[in-house]
Structures are given as C-alpha cells and as structure tokens.
Short mmCIF file of C-alpha atoms in Angstrom, two decimals:
data_model
loop_
_atom_site.label_atom_id
_atom_site.label_comp_id
_atom_site.label_asym_id
_atom_site.label_seq_id
_atom_site.Cartn_x
_atom_site.Cartn_y
_atom_site.Cartn_z
CA PRO Z 1 49.83 182.29 94.19
CA ARG Z 2 49.37 185.50 92.41
CA GLY Z 3 51.10 187.57 95.20
CA ARG Z 4 53.84 186.04 95.09
CA GLY Z 5 57.06 187.58 94.78
CA ARG Z 6 58.71 191.26 96.11
CA ARG Z 7 58.89 192.95 92.13
CA ARG Z 8 57.00 191.39 88.72
CA ARG Z 9 57.03 193.25 85.38
CA HIS Z 10 54.71 193.77 82.65
CA LEU Z 11 55.31 191.81 79.78
CA ALA Z 12 54.25 195.16 77.47
CA ASP Z 13 56.64 196.86 78.85
CA ASP Z 14 58.72 197.66 81.95
CA ARG Z 15 56.23 198.80 84.63
CA PRO Z 16 55.76 196.89 88.04
CA ALA Z 17 52.42 195.59 87.77
CA VAL Z 18 50.03 193.53 89.75
CA HIS Z 19 48.41 192.61 86.68
CA PRO Z 20 50.97 191.92 84.32
CA VAL Z 21 50.21 191.09 80.61
CA ASP Z 22 47.15 192.23 81.06
CA GLY Z 23 46.08 192.16 77.15
CA HIS Z 24 48.75 195.04 76.47
CA GLY Z 25 50.60 192.35 73.84
CA LEU Z 26 54.88 192.41 73.82
CA ALA Z 27 56.76 195.33 73.35
CA PRO Z 28 59.43 194.97 71.56
CA HIS Z 29 62.22 194.20 73.81
CA TRP Z 30 60.23 190.35 73.78
CA VAL Z 31 62.44 188.18 71.01
CA SER Z 32 61.06 185.32 69.71
CA LEU Z 33 63.73 182.35 67.63
CA ARG Z 34 62.29 183.41 63.81
CA HIS Z 35 58.55 183.85 63.49
CA ARG Z 36 55.93 183.76 66.58
CA PRO Z 37 52.81 183.51 65.17
CA PRO Z 38 49.95 184.45 67.59
CA GLU Z 39 48.40 180.42 68.74
CA VAL Z 40 51.44 180.54 70.29
CA CYS Z 41 51.34 183.45 71.97
CA THR Z 42 48.79 184.94 73.14
CA THR Z 43 47.03 187.26 76.05
CA GLY Z 44 43.48 185.40 75.46
CA GLU Z 45 43.47 183.31 76.55
CA ARG Z 46 43.32 183.23 79.80
CA PRO Z 47 43.32 186.70 80.53
CA GLY Z 48 46.35 189.06 82.84
CA TRP Z 49 48.10 185.57 81.96
CA LEU Z 50 50.22 184.99 79.29
CA THR Z 51 49.62 181.74 77.41
CA LEU Z 52 52.30 178.99 75.32
CA ARG Z 53 51.53 176.64 72.76
CA ALA Z 54 54.56 174.31 72.12
CA ARG Z 55 55.51 173.33 68.69
CA GLY Z 56 59.02 171.84 69.49
CA ALA Z 57 59.38 169.60 71.76
CA SER Z 58 62.24 171.16 73.66
CA LEU Z 59 64.35 173.64 74.02
CA ASP Z 60 66.85 171.38 71.03
CA ALA Z 61 64.00 171.96 68.06
CA THR Z 62 64.64 175.26 65.91
CA ASP Z 63 61.20 176.39 66.70
CA VAL Z 64 60.56 175.35 70.05
CA THR Z 65 57.77 178.84 71.91
CA PHE Z 66 60.35 180.54 73.31
CA VAL Z 67 59.50 184.59 74.64
CA GLY Z 68 62.23 185.84 75.57
CA ARG Z 69 64.81 189.90 76.21
CA ARG Z 70 68.07 189.23 76.00
CA GLN Z 71 70.66 189.94 78.93
CA GLN Z 72 71.85 193.29 79.45
CA HIS Z 73 74.60 192.95 82.97
CA LEU Z 74 77.10 191.11 84.06
CA SER Z 75 75.15 189.96 86.53
CA CYS Z 76 71.54 189.09 86.96
CA ARG Z 77 68.52 187.84 88.39
CA ALA Z 78 64.43 186.52 86.37
CA ARG Z 79 62.33 185.32 87.75
CA VAL Z 80 59.27 184.23 86.27
CA LEU Z 81 55.32 182.28 87.57
CA VAL Z 82 54.19 179.58 85.79
CA ASP Z 83 51.44 177.47 86.04
CA VAL Z 84 52.93 174.12 83.55
CA ALA Z 85 49.24 172.28 85.24
CA GLU Z 86 48.16 171.75 80.98
CA GLY Z 87 51.73 170.83 79.98
CA ASP Z 88 55.51 171.43 81.05
CA GLY Z 89 58.74 174.27 80.28
CA GLY Z 90 60.98 176.68 82.09
CA LEU Z 91 62.87 179.77 82.44
CA ALA Z 92 65.78 179.52 80.38
CA VAL Z 93 69.55 180.90 79.72
CA ARG Z 94 69.83 180.19 75.86
CA LEU Z 95 73.04 181.13 73.31
CA ASP Z 96 70.71 178.30 70.60
CA GLU Z 97 70.08 175.36 69.91
CA ARG Z 98 73.35 173.44 70.90
CA HIS Z 99 74.49 175.73 74.06
CA HIS Z 100 71.41 176.65 76.81
CA TYR Z 101 70.10 175.90 80.48
CA ALA Z 102 67.02 175.78 81.64
CA VAL Z 103 64.66 174.99 84.61
CA GLU Z 104 61.74 173.52 83.95
CA ALA Z 105 58.79 172.62 85.47
CA THR Z 106 56.32 169.66 85.05
CA SER Z 107 53.67 168.91 87.15
CA GLY Z 108 54.43 167.84 90.61
CA GLU Z 109 58.59 168.38 89.48
CA VAL Z 110 61.35 170.89 88.85
CA ARG Z 111 64.09 169.76 86.53
CA VAL Z 112 67.45 171.37 85.76
CA ARG Z 113 68.21 170.79 82.41
CA ALA Z 114 71.59 171.65 80.29
CA ARG Z 115 73.01 171.94 77.08
CA ILE Z 116 75.79 171.62 75.78
CA GLY Z 117 76.89 170.93 72.08
CA PRO Z 118 76.50 168.01 71.49
CA LEU Z 119 75.31 166.65 75.30
CA GLY Z 120 72.05 166.83 77.07
CA THR Z 121 71.85 166.11 80.83
CA VAL Z 122 68.67 166.76 83.85
CA VAL Z 123 70.93 167.81 85.89
CA ALA Z 124 68.72 167.94 89.43
CA THR Z 125 64.99 167.39 89.67
CA ARG Z 126 62.97 168.43 92.71
CA PRO Z 127 59.97 167.49 93.72
CA VAL Z 128 56.88 170.75 93.71
CA PRO Z 129 53.18 171.02 95.07
CA PRO Z 130 50.34 171.71 92.57
CA GLY Z 131 49.83 174.48 90.90
CA PRO Z 132 51.94 177.91 90.23
CA VAL Z 133 55.80 177.77 90.82
CA VAL Z 134 58.08 180.85 91.09
CA LEU Z 135 61.85 179.93 88.86
CA ARG Z 136 64.66 182.18 89.11
CA VAL Z 137 67.80 182.27 87.33
CA GLU Z 138 70.40 184.14 88.71
CA VAL Z 139 73.47 185.15 86.52
CA ALA Z 140 77.12 186.05 89.14
CA ALA Z 141 80.06 187.92 87.00
CA SER Z 142 83.44 186.00 87.52
CA ARG Z 143 85.46 188.96 90.10
CA ASP Z 144 88.24 187.26 89.21
CA LEU Z 145 88.80 186.99 85.32
CA THR Z 146 92.12 185.81 84.98
CA ASP Z 147 91.57 182.19 86.05
CA PRO Z 148 91.40 180.40 83.31
CA ARG Z 149 89.40 177.61 85.45
CA THR Z 150 86.96 179.77 86.07
CA GLY Z 151 84.06 181.10 83.18
CA PRO Z 152 82.56 184.12 83.15
CA ASP Z 153 80.24 184.14 85.95
CA THR Z 154 78.43 181.51 87.18
CA VAL Z 155 74.37 180.80 86.35
CA LYS Z 156 72.39 179.64 89.60
CA LEU Z 157 68.85 178.38 88.67
CA GLY Z 158 66.22 177.11 91.06
CA VAL Z 159 62.87 177.30 92.57
CA GLU Z 160 61.15 180.20 94.28
CA GLU Z 161 59.48 179.33 97.73
CA PRO Z 162 57.29 181.19 99.10
CA ASP Z 163 58.85 182.88 102.03
CA GLY Z 164 61.32 184.66 98.30
CA THR Z 165 64.15 182.39 99.22
CA PHE Z 166 65.65 180.81 96.33
CA ALA Z 167 66.08 176.82 96.37
CA ALA Z 168 68.94 177.13 93.77
CA LEU Z 169 69.33 173.55 92.76
CA ALA Z 170 72.83 174.50 90.48
CA SER Z 171 75.98 176.02 89.89
CA LEU Z 172 76.69 176.09 86.31
CA ASP Z 173 79.42 177.60 84.31
CA GLY Z 174 78.55 180.46 82.23
CA ARG Z 175 81.65 179.61 79.40
CA TYR Z 176 79.51 177.43 77.54
CA LEU Z 177 76.47 179.72 77.39
CA SER Z 178 79.43 182.60 75.81
CA THR Z 179 80.31 183.51 71.95
CA GLU Z 180 83.95 182.77 72.84
CA VAL Z 181 82.95 178.99 73.75
CA ALA Z 182 79.57 177.89 71.25
CA GLY Z 183 80.53 180.86 68.77
CA GLY Z 184 77.82 182.14 67.61
CA PHE Z 185 77.27 186.74 67.50
CA THR Z 186 73.76 187.02 69.10
CA GLY Z 187 74.88 186.38 72.76
CA ARG Z 188 72.33 185.35 75.92
CA VAL Z 189 68.93 185.74 76.55
CA LEU Z 190 66.80 185.00 79.33
CA GLY Z 191 63.10 183.98 78.23
CA VAL Z 192 60.43 181.57 78.54
CA TYR Z 193 59.52 178.27 76.64
CA ALA Z 194 56.66 175.56 75.91
CA ALA Z 195 58.31 172.19 75.44
CA THR Z 196 55.31 170.26 75.64
CA GLY Z 197 51.08 171.50 76.23
CA SER Z 198 50.78 175.10 77.48
CA LEU Z 199 52.38 176.47 79.61
CA HIS Z 200 50.68 179.85 80.95
CA VAL Z 201 52.88 183.27 82.41
CA ASP Z 202 51.26 185.32 85.04
CA TRP Z 203 54.30 187.92 85.04
CA PHE Z 204 58.30 188.09 83.74
CA ASP Z 205 61.24 189.68 86.31
CA TYR Z 206 64.50 191.09 84.99
CA GLU Z 207 66.54 193.00 87.28
CA PRO Z 208 70.48 193.41 87.88
CA LEU Z 209 72.48 192.14 90.03
CA ASP Z 210 75.29 194.07 92.76
CA GLY Z 211 78.53 192.48 90.38
#
C-alpha cells in the first residue's frame, strides 16, 4: 500500500519523499484547532507514519483532532493515505465546526459527510477492502462566477483506486464553505482528522490544478 500514489509530500515540509513523516515532526504551515497536545498527534507510535488520536467525536466538535493546511489555490487536489484499523477518520475541507465536507474511512467503508449550518448528513457511502486507503478531494473553480445559481467552486470527494483513478462519491457546491455564505475570516483548511480511536497517516499530497 505504501507504493500507491504518484507523488508524496513530507508532512515536515513540501519535498517529495518515500517516508513522509520519518520523525521530522510537522512544519509551521500545518495547523490545528486551538492546541495540539503531543499525545494526540505523534510520529513516534508507528515509524514513518503520523498518528492522530481522537478527542472530539467529529468535525463538529471544537476539540476534534485535526491537522491541515490552508487551501492556497482556486483549484487544487489533496490526497492522503490513511490506515483506520484502530478507529475512523478521514480527509476534510473545513471552514469551521458548522461548515465542512469530509470523506471519512472506517473499517470496510468510506463515506462522504457534509455539514452546512445546523444540518449534517452522510451524502454517499462505498465499501472498501480492509487496510490502508487513499482518500482524495478535488476543488475545481467555477468558470462562470456571474451565475448566481453556482458557487465559486465544486468540491469532489472520494477514493483513489490502485491504478490512480479517482472514484468520486460526491460533488458538492463550494459556496457553503465560503466566507461570503458561512461567515468567518480564516478561510478553508484541507486536512486529516480522527473521529474515533486512532488514525494513521502515511503521506499527504497537496497540489494546485489548472483552473
């Protein structure tokens, strides 16, 4: 499973690497919510992996264990290889506790979750084999920003097949994760989180896409 994926990113920096954590720790551009106790975010439990231990039960919680980086491009792709054998969690596009999309893995299943204000729902599910899985999010900027019926972008969430093919499970309107609709001022963050138990992260890859 560690060989899956065309490109990998160090969690310590932005250099391609075979072992993306390797005890280097996390670079400053990796952010968490409020504080990040070392006991819930460690590179020492599984060599070459980052381990996240759940605190809050979901992305709705103010103390959820979350590590991410800011979305820096109008169109971009984020990919992560996770092992959820000891819990569940996944890859999220997050604005705040009340506005986020996520592709979440648990043993034998991947699901897409959406939280928009007071409403939270599971949008789609798909069975997956046991073991590590590549989760993927693609953000595509809208070509016509004058159309009031569409948001500034579209967010696709799903899994990556062993051959690199993107199997999108849901395509969601990005307007609900925009500061113009949801408020706030910090902007979006793409990252990984643990919902229950422990989540192990082998690598994380973020790259801009041609808009």
